[in-house]
Every structure is written in C-alpha cells, then in structure tokens.
Amino acid sequence: MTMNVLGYAATHAKEDLAPIRFERRDARPDDVVIEILYCGVCHSDLHTARNDWGWTTYPIVPGHEIIGRVVAVGRDVTRFKPGDPVGVGCLVDSCRQCDACASGEEQYCDGATYTYGGEDRHDHTKTQGGYSNKIVVSETFVLRIPDRLDLKGAAPLLCAGITTWSPLRHWKAGKDSRVAVVGLGGLGHMALKLAKALGAEVTLFTRSKGKEQDARRLGADHIVLSGVEAQMAAVRGRFNLIIDTVPYVHDLNPYLPTLAMDGTLVLVGYLGGLEPFLNTTPMVLRRKSVAGSLIGGIQETQELLDFCGQHGITSDVEVIPMQDINVAFERMLKSDVKYRFVIDMATLKAR
Ligand code: NAP
Ligand code: ZN
C-alpha cells in the first residue's frame, strides 16, 4: 500500500518547478508519518533542480528543511506520537553499521540516504523531499523540536543550521576563537548567529555593500568587504576558523592570509575544482588547512536544536506560498534573501 502525496517537482533542469502527485510508502513498523507544515528553501534545492552537480534524476521534489506534525506512527515507534512537532533534515536513512554511523556521523556513511534523490535501501524507491504535504521517515532520522522554537524559523536549522554548527563544533569554536563567515545568505546568517552564541568573536566577509546593519544584528562584530584590498589586509593572520558558504567557484587565495597559524578554512558551499590555482605558501608557512564539511549527523542535529531551544535561536525567514518557489529561486541567485525562504505548506492544498 502507498499513500498519494501532493508536491512541487522539477522535471527538467531548464523548467520551472510545477505541481506533481506521487506515491510514498505506508508506514513501516519503525516509521513516522508527518504532515509537513513548513519547508525551508536551500540553495542545494536550486542546484539539484537545475542539475548543477550533474547527478539529478527527474522528476525531483526538493526540500530538506522540513517541519511538521506527526499524524501516525508504526507499531515499533517509541519516541514520537501523533501531534508531536518534528523535523527532518537532509538524511532519512543510512547503513547503520559502518564506523561513521557508529560515531553518529551518518552524513559520512557510504549508504546514507538523502531526503530527496536518494534510494530507499529496503524497497529501492527514490526518495522525494519536503516541497510536499506528507513524508514518511524512520523514527531514527526524525528530530524533536523544542517547545519554545517558532516552527517557521526552526525549519532552516535542519540544513543551514546544522551545516554551520557541525564545523563550528568540530573545530571547537568558543569564547577564545575568532571565526569568520564568507557570504551572508541562508547558511551564512545561521553561522553568524551560532558562532556568536558559542562566544566567538565573529566577522563577516561579504561581496555585498548594504548588508552591514543586518550582519551586526545577526551577530557579526566586524564586517569585511571581500573586494576591498585594504579591508582584507587589515584582518591578516586573524581567524582560527573561516566558514565559506559561497555556492559557486571563487578565488580562495585572498582568504588564506587572513587565517591565523593552525587556522582552517572550511568549505561548505562550493563543490568542484578550484580556480584560479590555490597558492599553498600561506598554508605551509603557518600550518593552515583548507577543509570541507557536510551537514551533520542526527545526534549532532538534535544537539543543535536543543542548543537553539535554550538560546532562543531561529532563522530569519521570509514565508512564501508554494506557488512562489520559482520566483524565490531567482531571488536566491541574486542574493536577495533575508535570510531564508520558508514555504508555508498550507498553501499547497489551498489553491
Ligand atoms: P544562499 O542563501 O544563496 O547564500 C549564498 C551567499 O553566498 C550569498 O548570499 C552571497 O553572500 C554569497 N555569494 C558569493 N558569491 C556568490 C555568487 N556568485 N552567487 C550567489 N551568492 C554568492 O545559499 P545557501 O543556501 O546559504 O547555500 C550556500 C551553499 O552551501 C550552496 O552551494 C549550497 O548548496 C551549499 N550547502 C552545503 C551544505 C553542506 O552540507 N556542505 C549544506 C547546505 C547547503 P554575500 O552577498 O554576502 O556575498
Ligand atoms: Zn540544504
């Protein structure tokens, strides 16, 4: 048996997203059935819809910042009951046996199943994401949402939040560290908030004049215009950690001199070859690293949600109806987002 679900899908790299009806499985014993209330719009949804990474198969229903309410549970589910507010991020399953899974870092499991465009390891069907009214997920991959968090603002924590939280934690950002963030979009604004809440001194690198006031409100102590050489020179040797959220190829060479000795620049935005060449001299002379990082594990995502519950942290969101998704994608390409679009899924059935 399957359940019929309504959503929005991309059917071709050059076509707008449009309504679709598709099937999801009925709940298996360990599954939670969730009515989706909100879904954040991540730049990865846009990359996937337009096949920027070359691995999209169509039709694809994007969306991996999912907030909803439990409507039913399988007989073995112990942690959730109907009515609970819950979240689903970028992962819906993993092999559950490898070293990565054993250490709670399911995102690095070879058998990790992504929320959309993945393959269910039991029935081999393709997974489809949160631009839809219902989803069925094994309870192990369902997150609890702390009571005090606004549900709309909590949705982006499930990707933008955890993707920046994980490197902040891995590289031990805290009150003695100086953290910089490159790019003020969905990931960038969460990075500012989280780094600040962890006690770090926080700097934003941005291409955009005019984001200064927002950046300060979001937690930045300093703002550096990345195109202005004098401003870049003024922060030479400064940062222990730089989180780079820029989605497209860009020159990393101007940033490496701004790292302190032993500092790390971690790429979370761009996937692919670097251009122009990367000058290793600043790395060799001061033991600096260039690294990458992928979302975060389930346990770490729950830790982030609980931290946000304690500190009252949510994303700054612009709520949109489902029908406006194609306009939202175009605005995202122009960096015209303050600072995350979130789809109100009630609009999917209303029209
Ligand atoms: P976003 O909201 O569009 O923000 C990207 C920001 O990067 C922009 O606001 C802009 O900030 C800056 N930027 C610099 N050069 C740009 C360019 N050529 N075009 C557009 N923006 C540019 O995107 P996001 O949702 O934060 O996602 C950022 C990237 O992270 C995407 O590539 C996404 O796929 C990736 N991602 C990775 C993971 C992971 O696990 N590693 C998870 C989620 C998303 P300024 O105006 O301040 O310069
Ligand atoms: Zn994402």
Short mmCIF file of C-alpha atoms and ligand atoms in Angstrom, two decimals, residues 42 44 64-65 90 159 340, ligand 2:
data_model
loop_
_atom_site.label_atom_id
_atom_site.label_comp_id
_atom_site.label_asym_id
_atom_site.label_seq_id
_atom_site.Cartn_x
_atom_site.Cartn_y
_atom_site.Cartn_z
CA CYS A 42 18.12 25.77 0.50
CA SER A 44 21.09 22.96 -2.66
CA HIS A 64 15.27 19.11 3.25
CA GLU A 65 14.42 21.65 5.93
CA CYS A 90 18.92 16.16 4.68
CA CYS A 159 20.14 22.18 6.98
CA ARG A 340 15.90 32.09 4.27
ZN ZN B 2 20.37 22.35 2.38
#
